[in-house]
PDB file of C-alpha atoms in Angstrom:
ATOM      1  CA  UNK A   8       0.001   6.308 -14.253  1.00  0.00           C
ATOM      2  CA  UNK A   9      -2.890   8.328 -14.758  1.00  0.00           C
ATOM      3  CA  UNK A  10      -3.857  11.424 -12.100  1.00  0.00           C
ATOM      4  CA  UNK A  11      -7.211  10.760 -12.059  1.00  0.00           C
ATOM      5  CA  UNK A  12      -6.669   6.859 -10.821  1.00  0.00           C
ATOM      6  CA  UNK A  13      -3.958   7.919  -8.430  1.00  0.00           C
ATOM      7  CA  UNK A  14      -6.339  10.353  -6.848  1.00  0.00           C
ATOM      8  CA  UNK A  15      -8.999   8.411  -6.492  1.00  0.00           C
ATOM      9  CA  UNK A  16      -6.556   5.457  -5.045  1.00  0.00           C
ATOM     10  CA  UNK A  17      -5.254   7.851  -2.437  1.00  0.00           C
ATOM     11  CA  UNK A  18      -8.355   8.884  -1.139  1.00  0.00           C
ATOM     12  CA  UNK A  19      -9.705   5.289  -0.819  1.00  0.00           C
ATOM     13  CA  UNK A  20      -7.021   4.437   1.291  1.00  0.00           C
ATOM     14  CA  UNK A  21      -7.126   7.588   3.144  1.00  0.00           C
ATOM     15  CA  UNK A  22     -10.600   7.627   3.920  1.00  0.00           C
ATOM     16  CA  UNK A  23     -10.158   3.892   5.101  1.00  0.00           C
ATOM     17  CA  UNK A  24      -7.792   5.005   7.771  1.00  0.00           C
ATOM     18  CA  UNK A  25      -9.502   8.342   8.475  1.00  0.00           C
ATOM     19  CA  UNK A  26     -12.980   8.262   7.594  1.00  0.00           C
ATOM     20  CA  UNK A  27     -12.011  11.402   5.631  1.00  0.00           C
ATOM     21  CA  UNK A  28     -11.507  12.450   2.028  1.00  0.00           C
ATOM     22  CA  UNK A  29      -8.935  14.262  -0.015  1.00  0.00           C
ATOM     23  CA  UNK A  30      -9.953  18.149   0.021  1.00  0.00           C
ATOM     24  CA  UNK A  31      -9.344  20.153  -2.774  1.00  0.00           C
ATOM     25  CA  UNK A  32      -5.744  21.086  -1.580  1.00  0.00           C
ATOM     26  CA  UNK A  33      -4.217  17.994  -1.403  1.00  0.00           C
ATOM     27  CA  UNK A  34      -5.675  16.866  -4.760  1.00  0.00           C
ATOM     28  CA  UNK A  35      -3.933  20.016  -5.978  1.00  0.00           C
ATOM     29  CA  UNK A  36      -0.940  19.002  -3.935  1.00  0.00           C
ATOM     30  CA  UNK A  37      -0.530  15.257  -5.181  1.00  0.00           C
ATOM     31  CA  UNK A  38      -1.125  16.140  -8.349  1.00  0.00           C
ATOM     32  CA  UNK A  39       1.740  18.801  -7.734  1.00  0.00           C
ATOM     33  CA  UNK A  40       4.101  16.648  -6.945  1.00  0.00           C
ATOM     34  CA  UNK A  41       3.735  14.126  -9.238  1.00  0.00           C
ATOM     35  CA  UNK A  42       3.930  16.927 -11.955  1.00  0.00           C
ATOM     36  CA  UNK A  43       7.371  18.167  -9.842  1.00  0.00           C
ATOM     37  CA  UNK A  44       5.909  21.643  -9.364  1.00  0.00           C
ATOM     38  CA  UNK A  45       6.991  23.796  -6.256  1.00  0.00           C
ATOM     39  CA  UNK A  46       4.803  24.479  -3.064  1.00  0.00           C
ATOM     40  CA  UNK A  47       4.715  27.623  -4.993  1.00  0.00           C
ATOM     41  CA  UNK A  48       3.182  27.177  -7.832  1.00  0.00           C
ATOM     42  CA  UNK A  49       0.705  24.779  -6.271  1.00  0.00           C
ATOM     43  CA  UNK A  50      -0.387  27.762  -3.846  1.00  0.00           C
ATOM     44  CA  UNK A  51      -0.999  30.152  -7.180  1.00  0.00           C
ATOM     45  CA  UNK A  52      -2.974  27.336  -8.841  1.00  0.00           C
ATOM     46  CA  UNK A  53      -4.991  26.792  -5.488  1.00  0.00           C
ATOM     47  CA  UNK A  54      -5.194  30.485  -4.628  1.00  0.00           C
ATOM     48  CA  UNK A  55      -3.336  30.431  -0.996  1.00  0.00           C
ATOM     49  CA  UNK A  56      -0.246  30.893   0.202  1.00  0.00           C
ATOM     50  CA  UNK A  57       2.726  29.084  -0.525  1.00  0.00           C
ATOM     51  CA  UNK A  58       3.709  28.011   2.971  1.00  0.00           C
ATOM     52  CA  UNK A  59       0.075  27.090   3.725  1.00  0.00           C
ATOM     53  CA  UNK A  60       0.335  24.746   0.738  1.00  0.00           C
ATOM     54  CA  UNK A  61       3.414  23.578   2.497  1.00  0.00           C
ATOM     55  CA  UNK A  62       1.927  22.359   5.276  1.00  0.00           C
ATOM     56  CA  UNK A  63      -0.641  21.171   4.202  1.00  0.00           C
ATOM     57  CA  UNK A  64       1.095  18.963   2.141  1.00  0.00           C
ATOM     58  CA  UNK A  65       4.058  17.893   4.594  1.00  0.00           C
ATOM     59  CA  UNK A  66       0.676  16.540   6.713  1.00  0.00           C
ATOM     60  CA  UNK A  67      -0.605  14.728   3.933  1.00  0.00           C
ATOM     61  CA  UNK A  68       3.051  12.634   3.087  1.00  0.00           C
ATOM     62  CA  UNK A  69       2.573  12.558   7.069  1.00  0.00           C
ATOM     63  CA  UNK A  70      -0.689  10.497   6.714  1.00  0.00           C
ATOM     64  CA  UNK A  71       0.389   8.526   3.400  1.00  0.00           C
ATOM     65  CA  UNK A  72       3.869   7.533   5.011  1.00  0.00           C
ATOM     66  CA  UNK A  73       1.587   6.128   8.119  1.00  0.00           C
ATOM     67  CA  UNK A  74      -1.338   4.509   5.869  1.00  0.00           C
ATOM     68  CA  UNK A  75       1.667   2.860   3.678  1.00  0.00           C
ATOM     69  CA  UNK A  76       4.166   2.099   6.475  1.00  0.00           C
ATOM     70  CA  UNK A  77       6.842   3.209   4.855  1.00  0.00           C
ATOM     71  CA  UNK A  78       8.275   7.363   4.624  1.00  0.00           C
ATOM     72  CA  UNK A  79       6.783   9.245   2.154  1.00  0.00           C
ATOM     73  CA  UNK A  80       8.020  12.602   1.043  1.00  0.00           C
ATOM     74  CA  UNK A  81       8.334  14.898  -2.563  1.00  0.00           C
ATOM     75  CA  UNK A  82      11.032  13.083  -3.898  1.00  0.00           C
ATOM     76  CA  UNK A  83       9.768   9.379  -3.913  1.00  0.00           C
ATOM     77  CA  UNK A  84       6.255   9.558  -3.745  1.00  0.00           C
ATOM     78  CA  UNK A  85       5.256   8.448  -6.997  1.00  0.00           C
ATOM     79  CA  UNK A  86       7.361   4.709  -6.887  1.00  0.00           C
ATOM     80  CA  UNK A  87       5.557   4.667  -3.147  1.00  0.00           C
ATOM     81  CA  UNK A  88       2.148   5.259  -5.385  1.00  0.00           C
ATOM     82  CA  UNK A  89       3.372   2.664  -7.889  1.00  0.00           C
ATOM     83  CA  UNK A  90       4.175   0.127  -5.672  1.00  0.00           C
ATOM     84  CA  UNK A  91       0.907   0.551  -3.703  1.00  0.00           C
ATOM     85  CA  UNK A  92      -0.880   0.596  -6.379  1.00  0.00           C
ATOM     86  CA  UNK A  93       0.133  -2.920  -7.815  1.00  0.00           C
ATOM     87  CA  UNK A  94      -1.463  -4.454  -4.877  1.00  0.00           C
ATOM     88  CA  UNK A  95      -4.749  -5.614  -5.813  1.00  0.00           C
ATOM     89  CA  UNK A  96      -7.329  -7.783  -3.382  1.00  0.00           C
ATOM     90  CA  UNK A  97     -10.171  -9.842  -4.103  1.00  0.00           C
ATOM     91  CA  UNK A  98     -11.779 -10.057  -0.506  1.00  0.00           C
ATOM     92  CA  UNK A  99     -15.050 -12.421  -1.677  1.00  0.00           C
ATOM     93  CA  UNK A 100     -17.870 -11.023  -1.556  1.00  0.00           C
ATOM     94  CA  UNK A 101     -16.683  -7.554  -1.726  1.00  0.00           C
ATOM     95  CA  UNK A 102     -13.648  -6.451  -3.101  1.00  0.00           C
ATOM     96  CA  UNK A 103     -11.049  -3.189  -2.511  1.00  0.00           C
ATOM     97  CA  UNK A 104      -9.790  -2.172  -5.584  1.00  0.00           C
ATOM     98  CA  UNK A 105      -5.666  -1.013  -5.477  1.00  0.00           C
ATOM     99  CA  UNK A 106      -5.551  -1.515  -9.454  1.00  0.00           C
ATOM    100  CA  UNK A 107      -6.716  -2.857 -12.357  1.00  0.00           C
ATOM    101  CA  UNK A 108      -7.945  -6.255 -11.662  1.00  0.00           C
ATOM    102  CA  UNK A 109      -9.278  -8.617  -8.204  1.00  0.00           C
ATOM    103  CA  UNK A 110      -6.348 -10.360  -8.146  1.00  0.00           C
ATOM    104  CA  UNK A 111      -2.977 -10.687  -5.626  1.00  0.00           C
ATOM    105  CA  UNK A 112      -0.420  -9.679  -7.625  1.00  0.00           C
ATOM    106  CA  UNK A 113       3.299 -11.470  -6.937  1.00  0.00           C
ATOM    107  CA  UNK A 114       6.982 -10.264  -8.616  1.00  0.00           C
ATOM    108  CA  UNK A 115       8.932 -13.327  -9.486  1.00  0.00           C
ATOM    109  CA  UNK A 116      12.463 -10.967  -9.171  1.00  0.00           C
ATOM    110  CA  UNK A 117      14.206 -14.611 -10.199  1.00  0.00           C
ATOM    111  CA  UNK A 118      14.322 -16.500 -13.441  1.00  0.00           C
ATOM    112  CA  UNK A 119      14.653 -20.018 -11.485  1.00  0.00           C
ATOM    113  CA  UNK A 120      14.316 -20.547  -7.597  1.00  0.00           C
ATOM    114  CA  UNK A 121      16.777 -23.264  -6.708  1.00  0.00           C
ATOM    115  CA  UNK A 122      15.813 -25.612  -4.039  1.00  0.00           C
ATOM    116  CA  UNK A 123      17.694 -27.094  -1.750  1.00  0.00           C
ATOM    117  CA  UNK A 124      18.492 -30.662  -0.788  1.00  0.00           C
ATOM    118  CA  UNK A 125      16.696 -31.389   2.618  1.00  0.00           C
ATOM    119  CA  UNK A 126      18.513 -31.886   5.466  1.00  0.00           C
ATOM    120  CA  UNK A 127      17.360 -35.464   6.740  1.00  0.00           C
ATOM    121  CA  UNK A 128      17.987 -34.817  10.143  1.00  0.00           C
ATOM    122  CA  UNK A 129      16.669 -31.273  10.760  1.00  0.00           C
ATOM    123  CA  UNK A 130      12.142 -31.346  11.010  1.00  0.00           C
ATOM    124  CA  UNK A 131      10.197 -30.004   8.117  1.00  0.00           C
ATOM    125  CA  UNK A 132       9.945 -26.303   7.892  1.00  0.00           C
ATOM    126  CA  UNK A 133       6.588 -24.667   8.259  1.00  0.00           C
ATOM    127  CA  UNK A 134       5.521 -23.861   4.880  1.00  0.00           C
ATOM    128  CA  UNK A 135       4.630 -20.657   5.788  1.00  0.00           C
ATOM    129  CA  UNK A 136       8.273 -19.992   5.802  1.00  0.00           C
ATOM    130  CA  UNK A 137       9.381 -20.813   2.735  1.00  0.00           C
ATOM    131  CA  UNK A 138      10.226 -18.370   0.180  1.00  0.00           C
ATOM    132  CA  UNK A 139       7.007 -18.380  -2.171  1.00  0.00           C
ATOM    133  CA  UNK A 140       4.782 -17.623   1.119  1.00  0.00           C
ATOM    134  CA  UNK A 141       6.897 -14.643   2.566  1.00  0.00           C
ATOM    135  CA  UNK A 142       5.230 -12.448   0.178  1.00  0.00           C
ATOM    136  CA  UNK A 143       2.141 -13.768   1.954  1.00  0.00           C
ATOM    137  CA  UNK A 144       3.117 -13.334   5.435  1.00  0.00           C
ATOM    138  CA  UNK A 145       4.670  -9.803   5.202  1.00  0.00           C
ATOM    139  CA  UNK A 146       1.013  -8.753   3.485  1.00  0.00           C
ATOM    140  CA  UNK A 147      -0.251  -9.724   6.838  1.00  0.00           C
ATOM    141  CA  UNK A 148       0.367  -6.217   8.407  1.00  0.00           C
ATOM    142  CA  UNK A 149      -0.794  -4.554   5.818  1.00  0.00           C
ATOM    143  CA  UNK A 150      -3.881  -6.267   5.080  1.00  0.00           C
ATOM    144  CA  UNK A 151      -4.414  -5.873   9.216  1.00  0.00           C
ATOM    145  CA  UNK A 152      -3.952  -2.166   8.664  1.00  0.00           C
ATOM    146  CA  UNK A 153      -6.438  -2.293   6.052  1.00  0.00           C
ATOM    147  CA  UNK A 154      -8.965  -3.666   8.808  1.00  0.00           C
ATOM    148  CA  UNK A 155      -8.968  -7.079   8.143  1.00  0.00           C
ATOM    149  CA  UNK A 156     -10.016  -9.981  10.753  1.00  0.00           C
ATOM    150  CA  UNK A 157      -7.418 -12.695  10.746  1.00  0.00           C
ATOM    151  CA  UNK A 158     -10.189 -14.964   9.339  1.00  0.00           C
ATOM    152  CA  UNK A 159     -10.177 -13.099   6.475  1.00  0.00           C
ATOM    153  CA  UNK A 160      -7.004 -12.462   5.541  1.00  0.00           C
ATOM    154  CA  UNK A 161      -6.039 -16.438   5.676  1.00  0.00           C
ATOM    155  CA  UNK A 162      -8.621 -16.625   3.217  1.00  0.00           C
ATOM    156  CA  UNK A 163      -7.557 -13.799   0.974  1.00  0.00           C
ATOM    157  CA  UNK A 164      -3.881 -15.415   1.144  1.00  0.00           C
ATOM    158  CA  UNK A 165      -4.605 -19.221   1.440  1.00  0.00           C
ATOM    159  CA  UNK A 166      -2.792 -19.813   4.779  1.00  0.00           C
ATOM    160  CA  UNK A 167      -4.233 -21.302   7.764  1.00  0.00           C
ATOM    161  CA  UNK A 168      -5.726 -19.038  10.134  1.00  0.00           C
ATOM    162  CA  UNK A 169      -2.857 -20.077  12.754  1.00  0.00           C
ATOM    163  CA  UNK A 170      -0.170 -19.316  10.900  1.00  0.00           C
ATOM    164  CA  UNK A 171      -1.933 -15.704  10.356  1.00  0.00           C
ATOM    165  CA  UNK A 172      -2.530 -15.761  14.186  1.00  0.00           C
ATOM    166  CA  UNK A 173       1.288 -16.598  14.436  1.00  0.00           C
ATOM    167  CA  UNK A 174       2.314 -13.251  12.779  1.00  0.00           C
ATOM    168  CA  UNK A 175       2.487  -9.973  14.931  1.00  0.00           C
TER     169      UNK A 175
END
């Protein structure tokens, strides 16, 4: 991963859910971290103290762990970064870059998905539930977070719009 994409990654998406960019500091302090530097070292190369850098940057893996919905800290926040980062969204006519491409990316973690012989007597399932479109409904929340209408997310993940309305 390059610093310079990361950076400019992380303040997209905080300035999405702030309205405010990445000072100077917290530059210093991502690209810290990724580097596996102490608070230390990061204050000398900023020019402040050491427990100012501290909390400064225990704030900012406040605000990422909230913006990503998941905890954030030192030790994993570059496979947080990674995984964010491979999310990539085309959104029509204009379109919020998380990576290299306009696209929604999908892991296929299995070789073969087996599927099962229907059970005559039990009603369809929904096809929203079925394994290829959980990927879809648990981007739901996120994309929401993003602020995203309902309208548009069932068109950014090809589900009806009541099945998106079904999802809390």
């Amino acid at each position: 991963m390059d610093t310079a994409h990361i950076l400019q990654f992380v303040d997209k998406v905080i300035s999405a859910k702030t309205g405010k960019h990445l000072n100077d500091l917290q530059r210093k302090i991502i690209e810290g971290i990724l580097k596996r530097q102490k608070y230390s070292d990061m204050a000398d190369t900023y020019g402040c103290t050491a427990g100012h850098a501290k909390d400064v940057g225990y704030e900012l893996l406040q605000m990422l762990s909230d913006v990503f919905g998941e905890s954030v800290d030192k030790g994993n926040l570059e496979s947080v970064l990674e995984r964010q980062l491979n999310l990539n969204i085309n959104f029509g006519d204009r379109t919020t870059n998380f990576g290299n491409s306009n696209t929604i990316n999908y892991i296929n973690a299995c070789s073969e998905l087996s599927t099962p012989t229907p059970d005559k007597s039990q009603p369809p399932t929904p096809d929203y539930q079925d394994g290829t479109n959980q990927v879809k409904i648990e981007m739901i929340g996120k994309l929401r977070q993003l602020g995203l209408k309902d309208e548009e997310i069932a068109g950014v993940l090809g589900l009806t719009l009541e099945v998106v309305k079904q999802i809390e």
